[in-house]
Structures are given as structure tokens and as C-alpha cells.
Amino acid sequence: MADRQPGCTRFGAVVSVKGRSPMAEGVFRSLAKGNARIATVDSCGTGAYHTLDPPDSRTTLTLQKNGINDYQHGARQVTKEDFNNFDYIFAMDGWNLRDLQKMQRGIERRGQKSRAQVMLLGEYAGKASAEEVVDPYYGEDNGFNVVFEQVKRFSTNFLKSLEKDSGPNSS
């Protein structure tokens, strides 16, 4: 990735390569469209399964139902380069957060740089404590609507915090 413009942020949503993180990426891209402070948005998973697969059809349908019709995605696995290329890497749940933190510690133990702040996207829930993004994959279709509402709220709060240069729980 090329060096970013001063003041630009790179957003990475990680995990659940066919459901939650593609939903977060699609929603965030839509909300951040035209925002000069956002340079790159991407999503990926901690595992290599589903590589290059499109999102779950229920993710795509939920995005379309909410006016996001231009989203394209092929699943990929998180790489060590992501920890330097992104300012923020957001996990959807605690399990994935622990996996990402372990990866980041391993990178740093090898003396490599890690620029990314790794945290739950739900740190931007606007509440005193973080929320995990629910996993809708094996549930009812309504679960994808719940995920949409969560990632929209979290992403909106994150963008507001960038404007205020403040922390996750300040909205």
C-alpha cells in the first residue's frame, strides 16, 4: 500500500469473511464516502477458508435493502502487512480480537512494526462497555438486520470520534 496522505485513516474490519466483516466494510464504505480522512477500507478473516468467495447472500441482500448497492468483496485472510498498513483493525467479537492481538504480539516480537490499533468495532457502541457484533450466520435472516444496525451505529460513532479526535466511548 502506498503511504497515506497526512491526516488520512485506514480502516480494517476483520473476521467473519462472509457475514459480519463484509457487512461492516460495506456499511463503513457507504458512510465514509467522500470523507477525506478515510484512505482505505477493507475486511478480511483470521482464517483462510472462503478465500475469494463473495459475501453470504443474506449480507448482500441486507446491504441492498438498506441502499448499499455498489458493494463488491472477495474474502481474504488477514496478513502481517495489515498490522502496518491500517491504523485500525476492528474485530467483530472477543475470539477474533484475541486471535488478532496474538498475531500482533507475534509480529512485534519479531521486531516488526505494527501501526494498527486492534480493538472490537463494538468499542464504538456509544455505551460504557463494548458490544460484540452478533454472529448471524447460522440464525434467522433477521440476524443480518441486527448486524447491519450494529455496524452502522458503531461505524457512525467511529467516524464521529475521528472528527472529534476522541476515544471510543465518547459519543
XYZ file of C-alpha atoms in Angstrom:
171
model
C 0.000 0.000 0.000
C 1.206 3.489 -0.762
C 1.886 5.925 2.045
C -1.222 7.731 3.189
C -1.906 11.419 2.893
C -1.393 13.309 6.179
C -4.499 13.018 8.343
C -5.935 10.009 6.486
C -7.074 6.888 8.305
C -7.121 3.313 7.101
C -9.967 1.206 8.466
C -9.828 -2.570 8.539
C -12.777 -4.681 9.652
C -11.718 -8.201 10.408
C -13.320 -11.578 10.795
C -16.306 -13.440 9.544
C -15.228 -13.312 5.936
C -18.714 -13.890 4.522
C -21.048 -12.178 7.005
C -20.131 -9.643 9.653
C -16.925 -8.088 8.369
C -18.138 -7.684 4.764
C -21.275 -6.085 6.222
C -19.094 -3.731 8.278
C -16.958 -2.933 5.244
C -19.973 -2.220 3.040
C -21.665 -0.036 5.654
C -18.458 1.808 6.523
C -17.643 2.464 2.849
C -21.117 3.905 2.375
C -20.923 6.119 5.478
C -17.366 7.286 4.746
C -17.923 8.016 1.061
C -16.377 11.398 0.332
C -14.707 11.627 3.758
C -11.176 12.874 3.049
C -9.946 11.420 6.335
C -10.606 7.831 5.246
C -7.997 6.448 2.855
C -8.652 2.682 2.715
C -11.410 0.350 3.889
C -11.094 -3.432 3.735
C -12.275 -6.566 5.502
C -10.789 -9.992 5.969
C -10.811 -13.014 8.229
C -8.369 -14.688 10.585
C -8.758 -17.975 8.682
C -8.115 -18.754 5.013
C -11.403 -20.586 4.472
C -13.700 -18.944 1.880
C -10.763 -17.124 0.198
C -12.068 -15.075 -2.750
C -15.681 -16.096 -2.035
C -18.316 -13.354 -2.167
C -20.228 -12.399 0.985
C -23.101 -14.543 2.223
C -26.126 -13.764 0.053
C -28.016 -12.574 3.149
C -25.278 -9.988 3.778
C -25.589 -8.709 0.217
C -29.397 -8.641 0.380
C -29.337 -6.737 3.688
C -26.904 -4.171 2.272
C -29.060 -3.749 -0.842
C -32.233 -3.447 1.225
C -30.537 -0.555 3.011
C -29.480 1.238 -0.182
C -25.919 -0.086 -0.458
C -25.932 -1.485 -3.971
C -22.343 -0.984 -5.128
C -20.505 -3.315 -2.743
C -18.151 -5.963 -4.146
C -15.988 -8.236 -1.972
C -13.803 -11.315 -2.251
C -12.841 -12.871 1.082
C -9.195 -12.845 2.124
C -7.152 -13.712 5.187
C -5.574 -11.049 7.407
C -1.832 -10.644 6.763
C 1.043 -9.363 8.871
C 1.235 -6.385 6.491
C -2.279 -5.362 7.554
C -0.915 -4.506 11.004
C 1.291 -1.850 9.433
C -0.964 -0.771 6.565
C -4.031 0.007 8.685
C -4.453 2.489 11.519
C -7.348 0.489 12.959
C -8.156 -3.201 12.743
C -11.554 -3.993 14.215
C -12.645 -7.422 15.378
C -16.283 -8.392 15.455
C -16.056 -10.484 18.655
C -13.779 -11.379 21.539
C -12.488 -14.617 19.995
C -11.315 -12.819 16.896
C -9.916 -9.969 18.955
C -7.739 -12.409 20.890
C -6.542 -14.016 17.638
C -5.638 -10.611 16.205
C -3.879 -9.488 19.372
C -1.872 -12.719 19.360
C -0.882 -12.109 15.734
C 0.092 -8.522 16.549
C 2.237 -9.598 19.518
C 3.995 -12.151 17.306
C 4.772 -9.501 14.712
C 6.121 -7.138 17.347
C 8.195 -9.918 18.989
C 9.942 -10.410 15.659
C 10.888 -6.718 15.744
C 8.475 -5.723 13.008
C 6.346 -2.628 13.080
C 2.669 -2.686 13.987
C 0.859 0.587 13.445
C -2.692 -0.692 13.865
C -4.845 -0.192 16.916
C -6.550 -3.574 17.314
C -9.904 -3.495 19.101
C -13.529 -4.520 18.922
C -15.595 -2.462 16.491
C -18.130 -2.514 19.326
C -15.835 -0.215 21.362
C -17.733 2.428 19.392
C -21.134 1.249 20.616
C -21.663 4.570 22.375
C -22.024 2.786 25.693
C -19.828 2.341 28.760
C -18.760 -1.130 27.622
C -18.048 -2.626 24.216
C -20.512 -4.808 22.323
C -19.713 -7.781 20.162
C -21.235 -7.898 16.688
C -23.685 -10.788 16.776
C -22.978 -13.768 14.529
C -25.986 -14.158 12.206
C -24.540 -16.918 10.043
C -26.483 -19.879 11.388
C -29.533 -17.978 12.617
C -32.584 -16.404 11.113
C -32.331 -13.858 8.287
C -33.324 -11.140 10.786
C -29.883 -11.590 12.372
C -28.368 -9.864 9.352
C -30.583 -6.835 10.018
C -29.316 -6.784 13.616
C -25.721 -6.897 12.352
C -26.475 -4.083 9.902
C -27.846 -1.864 12.662
C -24.901 -2.652 14.940
C -22.171 -1.957 12.391
C -23.954 1.170 11.193
C -24.110 2.529 14.753
C -20.529 1.551 15.554
C -19.190 2.947 12.259
C -21.109 6.209 12.672
C -19.696 6.628 16.172
C -16.195 5.806 14.954
C -16.429 8.455 12.212
C -17.701 10.994 14.754
C -14.772 10.178 17.036
C -12.331 10.837 14.194
C -13.870 14.255 13.698
C -13.542 14.973 17.433
C -10.189 13.141 17.760
C -11.608 11.375 20.786
C -11.860 7.837 22.159
C -14.374 5.071 21.550
C -16.846 5.750 24.378
C -17.277 9.476 23.946
C -20.407 9.643 21.782
